[in-house]
Short mmCIF file of C-alpha atoms in Angstrom, two decimals:
data_model
loop_
_atom_site.label_atom_id
_atom_site.label_comp_id
_atom_site.label_asym_id
_atom_site.label_seq_id
_atom_site.Cartn_x
_atom_site.Cartn_y
_atom_site.Cartn_z
CA MET A 1 177.35 296.58 128.93
CA GLU A 2 175.31 294.48 126.50
CA LYS A 3 172.68 296.28 124.48
CA MET A 4 169.01 295.84 125.26
CA ALA A 5 166.78 294.45 122.51
CA LYS A 6 165.30 297.88 121.80
CA ASP A 7 168.80 299.21 121.02
CA LEU A 8 169.72 296.42 118.58
CA HIS A 9 169.81 296.73 114.81
CA VAL A 10 169.75 293.42 112.89
CA MET A 11 170.23 293.02 109.15
CA MET A 12 168.37 290.09 107.55
CA LEU A 13 169.59 288.67 104.23
CA PRO A 14 167.52 285.72 102.93
CA TRP A 15 168.17 283.76 99.74
CA SER A 16 165.81 284.63 96.86
CA ALA A 17 163.40 281.74 97.32
CA PHE A 18 160.09 282.09 99.12
CA GLY A 19 160.76 279.03 101.24
CA HIS A 20 163.52 281.21 102.70
CA LEU A 21 162.08 284.72 102.38
CA ILE A 22 158.94 283.87 104.35
CA PRO A 23 160.74 282.30 107.38
CA PHE A 24 163.14 285.27 107.44
CA PHE A 25 160.10 287.56 107.38
CA HIS A 26 158.49 285.66 110.28
CA LEU A 27 161.74 285.83 112.26
CA SER A 28 161.87 289.58 111.58
CA ILE A 29 158.35 289.94 112.98
CA ALA A 30 159.30 287.98 116.10
CA LEU A 31 162.42 290.10 116.69
CA ALA A 32 160.53 293.34 116.08
CA LYS A 33 157.97 292.32 118.70
CA ALA A 34 160.88 292.27 121.16
CA GLY A 35 161.83 295.80 120.10
CA VAL A 36 164.68 294.95 117.71
CA LYS A 37 165.16 297.21 114.69
CA ILE A 38 165.25 295.18 111.45
CA SER A 39 166.70 295.93 108.02
CA PHE A 40 165.21 293.28 105.73
CA VAL A 41 167.27 293.17 102.53
CA SER A 42 166.03 291.76 99.24
CA THR A 43 165.08 292.78 95.71
CA PRO A 44 162.11 295.07 94.86
CA LYS A 45 159.89 292.37 93.34
CA ASN A 46 160.52 289.94 96.20
CA ILE A 47 159.70 292.57 98.81
CA GLN A 48 156.47 293.49 97.00
CA ARG A 49 155.36 289.84 97.25
CA LEU A 50 155.92 289.55 101.00
CA PRO A 51 153.06 289.84 103.52
CA LYS A 52 152.30 293.22 104.99
CA ILE A 53 154.10 294.27 108.16
CA PRO A 54 151.70 294.55 111.14
CA SER A 55 150.91 298.23 111.64
CA ASN A 56 152.32 298.28 115.19
CA LEU A 57 155.73 297.09 113.89
CA GLU A 58 156.09 299.32 110.82
CA THR A 59 158.56 301.64 112.55
CA LEU A 60 160.84 298.73 113.46
CA ILE A 61 161.03 296.79 110.17
CA ASN A 62 162.59 298.54 107.21
CA PHE A 63 162.52 296.86 103.80
CA VAL A 64 165.79 297.62 102.01
CA GLU A 65 165.61 297.13 98.24
CA PHE A 66 168.58 296.36 96.01
CA SER A 67 167.99 295.69 92.35
CA LEU A 68 169.20 292.28 91.28
CA PRO A 69 172.25 292.72 89.03
CA THR A 70 171.78 291.25 85.57
CA PRO A 71 174.39 288.69 84.46
CA GLN A 72 176.15 289.81 81.29
CA ASP A 73 175.20 286.64 79.43
CA GLU A 74 171.45 287.37 79.90
CA SER A 75 170.97 283.87 81.31
CA LEU A 76 167.98 284.94 83.44
CA PRO A 77 164.54 285.83 82.05
CA GLU A 78 163.57 289.48 82.35
CA GLY A 79 161.94 290.21 85.72
CA ALA A 80 163.19 287.02 87.40
CA GLU A 81 164.18 287.75 91.00
CA ALA A 82 163.36 284.50 92.82
CA THR A 83 163.40 280.77 92.18
CA VAL A 84 159.63 280.83 91.66
CA ASP A 85 160.21 282.88 88.50
CA ILE A 86 162.49 280.37 86.77
CA PRO A 87 162.81 276.65 85.98
CA PRO A 88 165.18 274.64 88.24
CA GLU A 89 167.99 274.55 85.67
CA LYS A 90 168.19 278.36 85.81
CA ILE A 91 168.77 278.55 89.59
CA PRO A 92 172.61 278.56 89.31
CA PHE A 93 172.30 281.70 87.15
CA LEU A 94 170.10 283.31 89.80
CA LYS A 95 172.93 282.59 92.26
CA ILE A 96 175.39 284.37 89.94
CA ALA A 97 173.17 287.47 89.96
CA TYR A 98 172.58 287.18 93.71
CA ASP A 99 176.32 286.95 94.37
CA LEU A 100 176.76 290.33 92.66
CA LEU A 101 174.76 291.92 95.48
CA GLN A 102 177.86 291.64 97.66
CA TYR A 103 179.20 294.94 96.26
CA PRO A 104 176.29 297.26 97.18
CA LEU A 105 175.78 295.31 100.43
CA ASN A 106 179.38 295.90 101.48
CA LYS A 107 178.72 299.64 101.33
CA PHE A 108 175.36 299.23 103.11
CA VAL A 109 176.95 297.38 106.04
CA ALA A 110 179.80 299.90 106.25
CA ASP A 111 177.30 302.79 106.33
CA GLN A 112 174.67 301.27 108.64
CA ARG A 113 176.87 299.26 111.01
CA PRO A 114 174.20 296.80 112.21
CA ASP A 115 174.81 294.98 115.47
CA TRP A 116 174.20 291.57 113.88
CA ILE A 117 173.82 290.15 110.38
CA ILE A 118 171.60 287.08 109.91
CA ILE A 119 172.19 285.32 106.61
CA ASP A 120 171.04 282.33 104.58
CA LEU A 121 172.89 279.43 102.95
CA VAL A 122 173.87 281.10 99.64
CA SER A 123 175.58 284.36 100.68
CA HIS A 124 179.01 282.96 101.67
CA TRP A 125 180.58 286.28 100.65
CA MET A 126 178.95 287.97 103.66
CA VAL A 127 181.66 286.29 105.75
CA ASP A 128 184.29 288.70 104.39
CA ILE A 129 181.92 291.67 104.60
CA SER A 130 181.08 290.98 108.26
CA ARG A 131 184.73 290.45 109.14
CA GLU A 132 185.84 293.61 107.33
CA ASN A 133 183.21 295.69 109.16
CA ASN A 134 183.56 293.87 112.50
CA VAL A 135 179.88 292.84 112.59
CA PRO A 136 179.02 289.39 114.06
CA LEU A 137 177.29 286.89 111.79
CA LEU A 138 174.52 284.38 112.46
CA TYR A 139 173.39 281.65 110.10
CA PHE A 140 169.62 281.08 110.05
CA SER A 141 168.75 277.63 108.74
CA VAL A 142 165.25 277.12 107.40
CA PHE A 143 166.16 273.42 107.18
CA SER A 144 166.07 270.88 109.99
CA ALA A 145 168.86 269.75 112.30
CA ALA A 146 168.49 266.29 110.77
CA SER A 147 169.40 267.65 107.33
CA PHE A 148 172.69 269.06 108.61
CA LEU A 149 173.67 265.87 110.37
CA PHE A 150 172.77 263.88 107.29
CA LEU A 151 174.68 265.94 104.71
CA GLY A 152 177.97 266.26 106.55
CA HIS A 153 179.64 266.17 109.95
CA PRO A 154 178.81 269.67 111.25
CA GLY A 155 182.02 269.88 113.29
CA CYS A 156 184.02 269.40 110.09
CA LEU A 157 181.68 271.58 108.04
CA ALA A 158 182.53 274.36 110.46
CA GLY A 159 186.25 273.66 110.22
CA ASP A 160 187.41 272.16 106.96
CA SER A 161 184.92 272.42 104.10
CA GLN A 162 186.44 269.42 102.32
CA LYS A 163 186.49 266.92 105.18
CA ASN A 164 183.73 264.50 106.12
CA LEU A 165 181.25 265.73 103.57
CA ARG A 166 179.29 263.03 101.82
CA PRO A 167 181.83 261.43 99.44
CA SER A 168 179.35 259.96 96.94
CA TRP A 169 175.68 259.56 96.19
CA GLU A 170 175.89 255.95 97.45
CA SER A 171 176.83 257.24 100.89
CA MET A 172 173.56 259.17 101.02
CA THR A 173 171.45 256.00 100.97
CA SER A 174 172.17 255.33 104.66
CA PRO A 175 172.47 257.39 107.85
CA PRO A 176 176.01 258.78 108.40
CA GLU A 177 178.36 257.22 110.93
CA TRP A 178 178.39 260.33 113.13
CA VAL A 179 174.69 259.94 113.96
CA ASP A 180 175.03 258.00 117.21
CA PHE A 181 171.35 257.14 117.73
CA PRO A 182 168.83 255.10 115.69
CA SER A 183 167.86 257.06 112.57
CA SER A 184 166.05 256.23 109.35
CA VAL A 185 166.99 259.47 107.59
CA ALA A 186 168.37 258.46 104.19
CA PHE A 187 167.70 258.85 100.49
CA ARG A 188 166.54 256.20 98.09
CA LYS A 189 168.87 255.60 95.15
CA HIS A 190 167.15 257.88 92.64
CA GLU A 191 166.82 260.62 95.25
CA ALA A 192 170.46 260.35 96.31
CA ILE A 193 171.85 260.75 92.79
CA GLY A 194 170.02 264.02 92.16
CA ALA A 195 170.57 265.41 95.66
CA PHE A 196 174.30 264.70 95.64
CA GLU A 197 174.83 266.44 92.32
CA TRP A 198 172.69 269.42 93.35
CA ILE A 199 174.41 269.95 96.71
CA TYR A 200 178.01 268.91 96.05
CA GLY A 201 178.34 269.14 92.28
CA THR A 202 179.72 272.01 90.28
CA ASN A 203 177.33 274.53 88.77
CA ALA A 204 177.39 277.70 86.71
CA SER A 205 177.95 279.87 89.80
CA GLY A 206 181.38 278.30 90.30
CA ILE A 207 180.80 277.14 93.88
CA SER A 208 178.72 274.27 95.24
CA ASP A 209 175.99 274.72 97.84
CA ALA A 210 178.00 272.54 100.24
CA GLU A 211 181.00 274.87 99.94
CA ARG A 212 178.81 277.91 100.48
CA VAL A 213 177.37 276.51 103.71
CA ALA A 214 180.76 275.26 104.91
CA THR A 215 182.27 278.73 104.48
CA ILE A 216 179.44 280.29 106.49
CA LEU A 217 179.54 277.71 109.28
CA ASN A 218 183.29 278.11 109.55
CA SER A 219 183.04 281.83 110.32
CA CYS A 220 179.63 282.55 111.86
CA GLN A 221 179.27 283.16 115.58
CA GLY A 222 176.37 280.75 115.87
CA MET A 223 173.46 279.07 114.16
CA VAL A 224 169.75 279.60 114.66
CA ILE A 225 167.45 276.95 113.26
CA ARG A 226 163.73 276.69 112.61
CA SER A 227 163.13 273.64 114.75
CA CYS A 228 162.29 272.51 118.27
CA THR A 229 163.24 269.69 120.61
CA GLU A 230 159.72 268.22 120.50
CA PHE A 231 160.21 267.33 116.81
CA GLU A 232 163.88 266.40 116.58
CA GLY A 233 165.37 266.41 120.05
CA ASP A 234 168.05 263.79 119.34
CA TYR A 235 169.20 265.60 116.20
CA LEU A 236 169.42 268.96 117.97
CA THR A 237 171.31 267.43 120.89
CA SER A 238 173.80 265.82 118.52
CA LEU A 239 174.13 269.00 116.46
CA ASN A 240 174.88 271.04 119.58
CA LYS A 241 177.44 268.45 120.68
CA ILE A 242 179.55 268.47 117.53
CA MET A 243 179.08 271.95 116.07
CA LYS A 244 181.30 273.53 118.75
CA LYS A 245 179.41 276.81 118.55
CA PRO A 246 175.91 277.85 119.71
CA VAL A 247 172.95 276.21 117.96
CA VAL A 248 169.65 277.80 118.98
CA PRO A 249 166.29 276.26 117.95
CA LEU A 250 163.79 279.07 117.36
CA GLY A 251 160.69 276.92 117.45
CA LEU A 252 158.26 276.62 114.56
CA LEU A 253 157.59 279.74 112.52
CA PRO A 254 155.17 281.43 112.26
CA ILE A 255 154.73 281.52 116.01
CA VAL A 256 151.00 282.32 116.03
CA LYS A 257 148.54 279.82 114.56
CA PRO A 258 146.37 281.64 112.00
CA LYS A 259 142.62 281.67 112.24
CA ALA A 260 141.00 279.06 110.00
CA ARG A 261 138.57 281.55 108.46
CA GLN A 262 140.27 284.82 107.57
CA ILE A 263 139.14 284.87 103.92
CA THR A 264 135.40 285.12 103.36
CA ASP A 265 134.95 286.68 99.92
CA GLY A 266 135.43 285.61 96.30
CA SER A 267 136.07 282.02 95.25
CA TRP A 268 137.97 281.24 98.43
CA GLY A 269 134.97 282.32 100.48
CA GLU A 270 132.94 279.68 98.61
CA ILE A 271 135.69 277.09 99.09
CA PHE A 272 135.75 277.67 102.83
CA ASP A 273 131.96 277.36 102.87
CA TRP A 274 132.42 273.96 101.19
CA LEU A 275 135.06 272.97 103.77
CA ASP A 276 132.63 273.94 106.56
CA GLN A 277 130.17 271.36 105.20
CA GLN A 278 132.66 268.47 105.25
CA LYS A 279 133.17 266.05 108.11
CA ARG A 280 135.96 266.72 110.57
CA LYS A 281 139.38 265.50 109.30
CA SER A 282 137.83 264.00 106.16
CA VAL A 283 139.41 266.17 103.41
CA ILE A 284 142.83 265.68 101.87
CA PHE A 285 144.60 268.92 100.94
CA VAL A 286 146.93 268.75 97.92
CA SER A 287 149.44 271.52 97.23
CA PHE A 288 152.91 271.42 95.76
CA GLY A 289 153.50 275.12 96.27
CA SER A 290 154.99 277.57 93.81
CA GLU A 291 158.52 276.15 93.64
CA PHE A 292 157.82 272.59 92.53
CA LYS A 293 157.12 272.49 88.79
CA LEU A 294 154.89 269.49 87.99
CA THR A 295 155.00 267.82 84.59
CA ARG A 296 151.84 266.88 82.72
CA ASP A 297 152.29 263.21 83.65
CA GLN A 298 152.70 264.10 87.32
CA VAL A 299 149.59 266.31 87.38
CA TYR A 300 147.54 263.64 85.63
CA GLU A 301 148.72 260.87 87.97
CA ILE A 302 147.80 262.97 91.02
CA ALA A 303 144.38 263.65 89.49
CA TYR A 304 143.74 259.96 88.77
CA GLY A 305 144.89 259.03 92.27
CA LEU A 306 142.52 261.50 93.88
CA GLU A 307 139.66 260.30 91.73
CA LEU A 308 140.30 256.64 92.51
CA SER A 309 140.69 257.30 96.25
CA GLY A 310 137.07 258.43 96.55
CA LEU A 311 138.11 260.89 99.27
CA PRO A 312 136.92 264.48 99.42
CA PHE A 313 139.82 266.72 98.38
CA LEU A 314 140.93 270.30 97.94
CA TRP A 315 143.72 270.71 95.39
CA ALA A 316 145.55 274.04 95.12
CA LEU A 317 147.22 273.81 91.72
CA ARG A 318 149.42 276.47 90.18
CA LYS A 319 148.74 276.54 86.44
CA PRO A 320 151.62 274.63 84.82
CA ASN A 321 153.64 276.42 82.16
CA TRP A 322 152.79 273.63 79.71
CA ALA A 323 149.02 274.21 80.05
CA ILE A 324 147.24 276.44 77.54
CA ASP A 325 144.57 277.38 80.09
CA ASP A 326 143.11 276.15 83.40
CA VAL A 327 141.01 273.48 81.70
CA ASP A 328 144.04 272.10 79.86
CA ALA A 329 145.86 271.60 83.19
CA LEU A 330 143.64 268.64 84.16
CA PRO A 331 142.71 265.32 82.51
CA LEU A 332 139.72 265.44 80.20
CA GLY A 333 136.48 265.04 82.16
CA PHE A 334 138.20 265.05 85.59
CA SER A 335 136.29 268.07 86.91
CA GLN A 336 132.92 266.62 85.86
CA ARG A 337 133.67 263.18 87.34
CA THR A 338 134.73 264.63 90.71
CA ARG A 339 132.11 267.39 90.94
CA GLY A 340 130.79 267.65 94.49
CA LYS A 341 133.54 265.36 95.78
CA GLY A 342 136.49 267.67 95.39
CA ILE A 343 137.64 271.13 94.37
CA VAL A 344 140.60 272.20 92.24
CA SER A 345 141.62 275.83 92.67
CA ILE A 346 144.09 277.16 90.12
CA GLY A 347 146.51 279.76 91.46
CA TRP A 348 147.37 281.17 94.87
CA ALA A 349 145.97 279.49 97.99
CA PRO A 350 145.83 280.57 101.66
CA GLN A 351 147.66 277.44 102.80
CA MET A 352 147.93 278.32 106.48
CA GLU A 353 144.21 278.97 106.81
CA ILE A 354 143.38 275.79 104.90
CA LEU A 355 145.66 273.62 107.03
CA GLY A 356 144.09 275.09 110.16
CA HIS A 357 140.56 274.16 109.06
CA PRO A 358 139.05 271.29 111.13
CA SER A 359 137.86 269.39 108.04
CA ILE A 360 141.42 268.85 106.78
CA GLY A 361 142.54 265.36 107.76
CA GLY A 362 145.67 264.91 105.66
CA SER A 363 147.89 266.63 103.14
CA LEU A 364 149.86 265.71 100.04
CA PHE A 365 152.76 267.93 99.08
CA HIS A 366 156.46 267.97 98.24
CA SER A 367 157.70 267.59 101.86
CA GLY A 368 159.10 271.09 102.12
CA THR A 369 160.45 272.44 105.40
CA TRP A 370 157.04 273.80 106.42
CA LEU A 371 155.88 270.21 107.00
CA ARG A 372 156.81 270.38 110.67
CA ARG A 373 154.66 273.38 111.55
CA VAL A 374 151.63 271.73 109.92
CA TRP A 375 151.70 268.88 112.40
CA ALA A 376 152.39 271.29 115.24
CA TRP A 377 148.88 272.65 114.80
CA LYS A 378 147.01 269.37 114.55
#
């Protein structure tokens, strides 16, 4: 007889990037609400930076900490445990350290015997661990169905990792032949060159991202994806057709729309007071998150663009590593020239609450995978 939800134990293993950790956390919350016991596995520093577990779910979600092994060549800065802690060129070295977690995790799975393991795109070595311990494996994609159809034929990704992947960066400038409906999903030339090398090229970890994903898709029992038919119905239909194993859209996470005014004290209390005074859908919100490292030229161009637009704006800017202080992060005189018209907040920002505010009429960011849930709320 199949187990009821309250009898299930699920192990969650996200990649060490907050664009992955947070969706895995939200999925853990959703499963715990159904009574599923969760073991959420990551490193100590990453777990400390996650949101708090709702008090009524604390007995069902267990944070399991494993220290990130240090590569012998000391290629990672001290204290780096996630992509936010390092420049992009160091990410392959973070993957080397992350791959070393397979050894303590093999023992953890053997001891705990979870009913399911839900993994991310990097941990291809969990395939052997799940097989050895006879635990079924699910792949949770924080990316869209369109991205999978674009990067390679999913039926071949799940069979032969070397067949029907994108053969060159030129091939990424047009929709693939296996997309049998009108689609405009494609890279421009300069985007395609970088993306192809990043996904299919060799790196210090010794295995490409494409090979990692192909290994997982070949052996997992199914795929769950943060998407819904309302946003990409044709892509999900096509993905289901050619994957030859279950593909389950989870909807848009987080499931519950946050209240627009949860923070009322400190500088953000004042910022929300300012937003309350603006016209409905009149403010542009600018935020490139913690992962995207802007150069001085990029920051200055964004600043000049906002100034020239004449639109009211709220810019959440993480202090760049090239800036001496907060003042140095912006063009000379920018704050004085835009006083009263816009606000620049340096550091962390409550993005969900901001995006839910009625005065926000548009947003400028790096087109991360959380784009879809923004429009779901508008």
